[in-house]
PDB file of C-alpha atoms in Angstrom:
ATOM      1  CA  UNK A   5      -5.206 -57.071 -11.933  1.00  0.00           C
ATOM      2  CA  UNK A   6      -2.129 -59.445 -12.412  1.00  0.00           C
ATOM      3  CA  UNK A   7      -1.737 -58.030 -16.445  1.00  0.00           C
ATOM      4  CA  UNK A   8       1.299 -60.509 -16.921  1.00  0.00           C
ATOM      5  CA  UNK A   9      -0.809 -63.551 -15.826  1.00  0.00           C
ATOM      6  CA  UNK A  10      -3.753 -61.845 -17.669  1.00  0.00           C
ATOM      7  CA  UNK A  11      -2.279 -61.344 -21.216  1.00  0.00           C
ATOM      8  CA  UNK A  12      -0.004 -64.511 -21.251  1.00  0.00           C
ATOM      9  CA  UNK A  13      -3.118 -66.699 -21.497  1.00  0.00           C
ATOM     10  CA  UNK A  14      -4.381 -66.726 -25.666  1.00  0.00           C
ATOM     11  CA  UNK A  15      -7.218 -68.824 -24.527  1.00  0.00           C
ATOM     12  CA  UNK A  16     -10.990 -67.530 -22.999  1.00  0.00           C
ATOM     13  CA  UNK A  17     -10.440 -66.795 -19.042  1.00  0.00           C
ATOM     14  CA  UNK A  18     -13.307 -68.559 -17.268  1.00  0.00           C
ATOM     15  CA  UNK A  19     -14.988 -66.207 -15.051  1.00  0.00           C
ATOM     16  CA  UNK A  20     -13.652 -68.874 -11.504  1.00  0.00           C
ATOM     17  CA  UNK A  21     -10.026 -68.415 -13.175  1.00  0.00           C
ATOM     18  CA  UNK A  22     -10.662 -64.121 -13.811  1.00  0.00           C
ATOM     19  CA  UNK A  23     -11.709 -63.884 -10.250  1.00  0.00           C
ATOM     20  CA  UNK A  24      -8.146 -65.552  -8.875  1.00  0.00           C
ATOM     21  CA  UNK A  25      -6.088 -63.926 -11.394  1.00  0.00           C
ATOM     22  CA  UNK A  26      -7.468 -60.836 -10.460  1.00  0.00           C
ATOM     23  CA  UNK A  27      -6.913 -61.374  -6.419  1.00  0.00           C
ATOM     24  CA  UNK A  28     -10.556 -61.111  -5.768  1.00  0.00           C
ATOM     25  CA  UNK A  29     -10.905 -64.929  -4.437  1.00  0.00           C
ATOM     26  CA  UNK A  30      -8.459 -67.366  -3.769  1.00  0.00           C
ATOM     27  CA  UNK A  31      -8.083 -70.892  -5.494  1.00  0.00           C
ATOM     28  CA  UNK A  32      -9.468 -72.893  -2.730  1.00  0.00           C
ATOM     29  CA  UNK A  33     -12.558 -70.362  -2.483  1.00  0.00           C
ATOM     30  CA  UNK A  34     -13.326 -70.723  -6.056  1.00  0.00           C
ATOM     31  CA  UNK A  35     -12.604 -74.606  -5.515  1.00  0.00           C
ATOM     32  CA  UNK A  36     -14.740 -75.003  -2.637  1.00  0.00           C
ATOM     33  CA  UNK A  37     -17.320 -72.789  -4.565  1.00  0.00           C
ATOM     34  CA  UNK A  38     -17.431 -75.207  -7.922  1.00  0.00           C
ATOM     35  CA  UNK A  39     -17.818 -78.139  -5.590  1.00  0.00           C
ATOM     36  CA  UNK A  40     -20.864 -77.038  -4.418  1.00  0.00           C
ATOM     37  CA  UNK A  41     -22.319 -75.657  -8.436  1.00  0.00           C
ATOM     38  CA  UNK A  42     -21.124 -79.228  -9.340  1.00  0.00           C
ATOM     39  CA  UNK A  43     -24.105 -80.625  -6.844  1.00  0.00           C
ATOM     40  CA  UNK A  44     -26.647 -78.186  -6.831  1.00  0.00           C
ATOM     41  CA  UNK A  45     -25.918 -78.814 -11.137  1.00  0.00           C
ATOM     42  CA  UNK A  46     -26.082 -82.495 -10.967  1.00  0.00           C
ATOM     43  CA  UNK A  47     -28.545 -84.009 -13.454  1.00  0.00           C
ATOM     44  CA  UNK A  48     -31.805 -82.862 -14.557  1.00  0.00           C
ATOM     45  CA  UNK A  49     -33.675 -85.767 -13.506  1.00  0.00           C
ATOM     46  CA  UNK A  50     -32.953 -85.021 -10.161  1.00  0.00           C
ATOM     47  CA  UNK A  51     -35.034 -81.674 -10.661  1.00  0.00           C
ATOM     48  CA  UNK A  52     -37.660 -83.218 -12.303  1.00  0.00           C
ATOM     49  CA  UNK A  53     -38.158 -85.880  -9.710  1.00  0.00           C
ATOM     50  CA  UNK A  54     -37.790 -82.606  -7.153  1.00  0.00           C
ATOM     51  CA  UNK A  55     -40.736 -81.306  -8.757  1.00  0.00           C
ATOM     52  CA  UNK A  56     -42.715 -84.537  -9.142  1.00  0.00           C
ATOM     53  CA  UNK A  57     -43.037 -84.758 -12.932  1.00  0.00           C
ATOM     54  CA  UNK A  58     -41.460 -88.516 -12.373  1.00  0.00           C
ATOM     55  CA  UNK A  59     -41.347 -90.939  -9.505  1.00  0.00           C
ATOM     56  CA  UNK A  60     -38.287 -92.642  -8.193  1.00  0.00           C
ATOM     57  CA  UNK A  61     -40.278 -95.922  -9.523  1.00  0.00           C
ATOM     58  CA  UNK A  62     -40.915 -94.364 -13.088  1.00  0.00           C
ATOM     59  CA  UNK A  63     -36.729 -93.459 -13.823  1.00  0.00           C
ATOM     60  CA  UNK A  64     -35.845 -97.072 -12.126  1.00  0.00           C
ATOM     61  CA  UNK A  65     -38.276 -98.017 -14.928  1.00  0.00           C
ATOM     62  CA  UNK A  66     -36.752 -96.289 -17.727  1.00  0.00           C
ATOM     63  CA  UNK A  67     -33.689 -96.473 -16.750  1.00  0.00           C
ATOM     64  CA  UNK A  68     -34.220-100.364 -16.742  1.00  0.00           C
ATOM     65  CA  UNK A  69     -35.779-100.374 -20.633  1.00  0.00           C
ATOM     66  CA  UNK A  70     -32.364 -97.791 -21.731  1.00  0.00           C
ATOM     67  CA  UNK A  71     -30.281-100.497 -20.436  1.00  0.00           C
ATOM     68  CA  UNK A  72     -32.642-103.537 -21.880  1.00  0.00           C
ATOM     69  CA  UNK A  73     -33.664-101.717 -25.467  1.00  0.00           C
ATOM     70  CA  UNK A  74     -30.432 -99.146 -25.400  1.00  0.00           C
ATOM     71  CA  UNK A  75     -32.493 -96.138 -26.194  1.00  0.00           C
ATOM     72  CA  UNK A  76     -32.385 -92.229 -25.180  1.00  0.00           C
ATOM     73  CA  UNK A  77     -34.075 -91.351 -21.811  1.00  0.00           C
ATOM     74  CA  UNK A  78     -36.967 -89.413 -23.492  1.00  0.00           C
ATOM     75  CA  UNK A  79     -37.218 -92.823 -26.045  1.00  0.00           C
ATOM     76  CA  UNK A  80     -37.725 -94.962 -22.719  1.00  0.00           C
ATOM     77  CA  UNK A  81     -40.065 -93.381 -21.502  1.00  0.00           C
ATOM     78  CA  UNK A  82     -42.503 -92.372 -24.425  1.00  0.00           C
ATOM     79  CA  UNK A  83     -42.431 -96.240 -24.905  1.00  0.00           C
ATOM     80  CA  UNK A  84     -43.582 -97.212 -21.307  1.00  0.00           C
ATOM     81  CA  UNK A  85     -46.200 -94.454 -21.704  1.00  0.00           C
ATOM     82  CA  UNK A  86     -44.857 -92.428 -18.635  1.00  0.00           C
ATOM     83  CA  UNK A  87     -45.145 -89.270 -20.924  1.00  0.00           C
ATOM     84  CA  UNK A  88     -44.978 -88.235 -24.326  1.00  0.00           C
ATOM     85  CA  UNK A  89     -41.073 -87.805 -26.010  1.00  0.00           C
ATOM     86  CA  UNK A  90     -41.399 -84.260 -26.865  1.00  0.00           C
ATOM     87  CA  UNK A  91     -43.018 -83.484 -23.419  1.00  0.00           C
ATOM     88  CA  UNK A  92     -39.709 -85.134 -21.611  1.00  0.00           C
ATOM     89  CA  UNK A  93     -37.363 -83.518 -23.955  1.00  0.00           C
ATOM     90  CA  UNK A  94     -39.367 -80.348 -23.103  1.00  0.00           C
ATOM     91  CA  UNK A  95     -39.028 -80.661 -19.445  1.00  0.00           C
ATOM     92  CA  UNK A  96     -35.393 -82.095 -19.450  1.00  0.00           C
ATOM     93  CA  UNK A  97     -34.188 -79.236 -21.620  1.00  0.00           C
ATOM     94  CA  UNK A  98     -35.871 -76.796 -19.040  1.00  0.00           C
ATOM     95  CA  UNK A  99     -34.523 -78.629 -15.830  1.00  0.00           C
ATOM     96  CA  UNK A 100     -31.012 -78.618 -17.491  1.00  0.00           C
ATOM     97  CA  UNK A 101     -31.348 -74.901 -17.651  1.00  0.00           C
ATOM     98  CA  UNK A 102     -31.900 -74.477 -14.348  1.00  0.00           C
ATOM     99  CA  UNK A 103     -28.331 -74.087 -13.021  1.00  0.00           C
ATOM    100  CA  UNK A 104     -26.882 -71.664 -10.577  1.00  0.00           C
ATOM    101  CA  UNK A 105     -24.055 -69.854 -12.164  1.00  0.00           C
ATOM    102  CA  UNK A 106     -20.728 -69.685  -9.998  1.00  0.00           C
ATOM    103  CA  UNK A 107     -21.042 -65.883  -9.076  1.00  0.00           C
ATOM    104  CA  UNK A 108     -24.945 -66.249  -7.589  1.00  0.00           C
ATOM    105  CA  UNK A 109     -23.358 -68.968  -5.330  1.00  0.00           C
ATOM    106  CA  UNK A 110     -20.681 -66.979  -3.885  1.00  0.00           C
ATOM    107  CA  UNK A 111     -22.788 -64.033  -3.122  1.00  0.00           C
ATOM    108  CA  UNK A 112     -24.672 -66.627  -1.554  1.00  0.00           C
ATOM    109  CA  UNK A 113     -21.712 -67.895   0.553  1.00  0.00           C
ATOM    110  CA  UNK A 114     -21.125 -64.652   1.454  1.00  0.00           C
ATOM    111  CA  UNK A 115     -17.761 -64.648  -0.603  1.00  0.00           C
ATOM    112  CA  UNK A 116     -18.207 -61.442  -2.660  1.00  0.00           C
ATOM    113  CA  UNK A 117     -20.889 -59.187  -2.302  1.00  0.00           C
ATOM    114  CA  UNK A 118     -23.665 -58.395  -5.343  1.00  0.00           C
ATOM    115  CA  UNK A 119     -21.474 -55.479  -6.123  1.00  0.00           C
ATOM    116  CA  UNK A 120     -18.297 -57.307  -6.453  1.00  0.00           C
ATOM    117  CA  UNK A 121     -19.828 -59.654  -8.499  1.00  0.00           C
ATOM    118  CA  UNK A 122     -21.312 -57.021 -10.981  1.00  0.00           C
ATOM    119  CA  UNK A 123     -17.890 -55.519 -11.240  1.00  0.00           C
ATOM    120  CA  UNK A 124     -16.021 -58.438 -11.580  1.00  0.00           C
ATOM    121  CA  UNK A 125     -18.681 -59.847 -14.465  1.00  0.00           C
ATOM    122  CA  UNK A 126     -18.016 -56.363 -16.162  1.00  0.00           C
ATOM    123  CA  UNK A 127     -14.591 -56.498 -16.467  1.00  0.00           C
ATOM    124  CA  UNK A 128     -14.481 -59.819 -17.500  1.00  0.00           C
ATOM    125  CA  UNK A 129     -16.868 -59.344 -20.247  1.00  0.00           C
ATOM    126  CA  UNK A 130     -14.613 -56.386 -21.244  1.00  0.00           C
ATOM    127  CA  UNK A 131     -11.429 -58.510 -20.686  1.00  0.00           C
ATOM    128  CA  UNK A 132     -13.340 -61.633 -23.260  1.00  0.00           C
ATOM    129  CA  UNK A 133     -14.611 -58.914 -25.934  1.00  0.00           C
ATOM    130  CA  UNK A 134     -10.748 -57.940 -25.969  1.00  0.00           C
ATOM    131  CA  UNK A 135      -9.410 -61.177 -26.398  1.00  0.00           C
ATOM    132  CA  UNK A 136     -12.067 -62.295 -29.586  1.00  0.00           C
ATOM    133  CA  UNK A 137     -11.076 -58.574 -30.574  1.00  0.00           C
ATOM    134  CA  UNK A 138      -7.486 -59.519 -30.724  1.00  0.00           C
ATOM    135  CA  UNK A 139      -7.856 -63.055 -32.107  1.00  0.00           C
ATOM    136  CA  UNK A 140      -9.718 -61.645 -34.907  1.00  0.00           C
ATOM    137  CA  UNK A 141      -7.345 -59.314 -36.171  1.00  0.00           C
ATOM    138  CA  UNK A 142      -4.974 -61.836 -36.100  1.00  0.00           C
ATOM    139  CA  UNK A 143      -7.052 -63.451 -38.042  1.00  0.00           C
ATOM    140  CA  UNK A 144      -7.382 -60.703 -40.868  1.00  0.00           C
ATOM    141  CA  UNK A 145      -4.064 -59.988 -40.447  1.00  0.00           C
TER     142      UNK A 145
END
């Protein structure tokens, strides 16, 4: 672990940063990798149209009436009757959850293997329970 680079920082370590400060990937790996989380991530509607809860026709729709009216998503469509509000919010809120965190997709690229990965989220958790440890009794102090 590169300590100096490690206890410089005062601010939470994202787990892509821990991984390079710690030698286990490189920045272009980690790069590459948050390229690909940043599409499989993109927005929700894309997962609900993936699972056909809405047609390419119904979001051109609402889409239209946000633009025309200047309302939320869900408000659009309640109002053209494509689905209840609370039922969109529902599914939204679910589809939004759906995202692949960065160290599932670099097992999956073969970057670091499941055990790497487990290690490397352990000692970063340790690592982040330090640091609010530390800023706390600053804090107090």
């Amino acid at each position: 672990m590169n300590n100096d680079a490690m206890e410089f920082l005062n601010v939470p370590v994202l787990f892509g940063r821990f991984l390079i400060l710690n030698g286990i990937l490189t920045e272009k790996d980690i790069a590459d990798a948050v390229r690909v989380q940043k599409d499989l991530n993109a927005n929700p509607l894309f997962r609900v149209i993936e699972k056909g809860l809405l047609s390419l026709d119904d979001v051109r729709r609402v889409r239209a009436y946000q633009w025309e009216k200047m309302t939320t998503f869900c408000q659009a469509v309640d109002a053209l009757k494509i689905m209840l509000i609370g039922d969109c919010e529902m599914i939204l809120k679910s589809a939004n959850q759906q995202r692949i965190p960065l160290g599932e997709l670099l097992v999956k690229q073969g970057k670091i293997t499941p055990k790497v990965l487990a290690n490397a989220l352990e000692k970063h958790r340790k690592y982040q329970s330090r640091q609010q440890a530390e800023a706390l009794d600053l804090v107090e102090h």
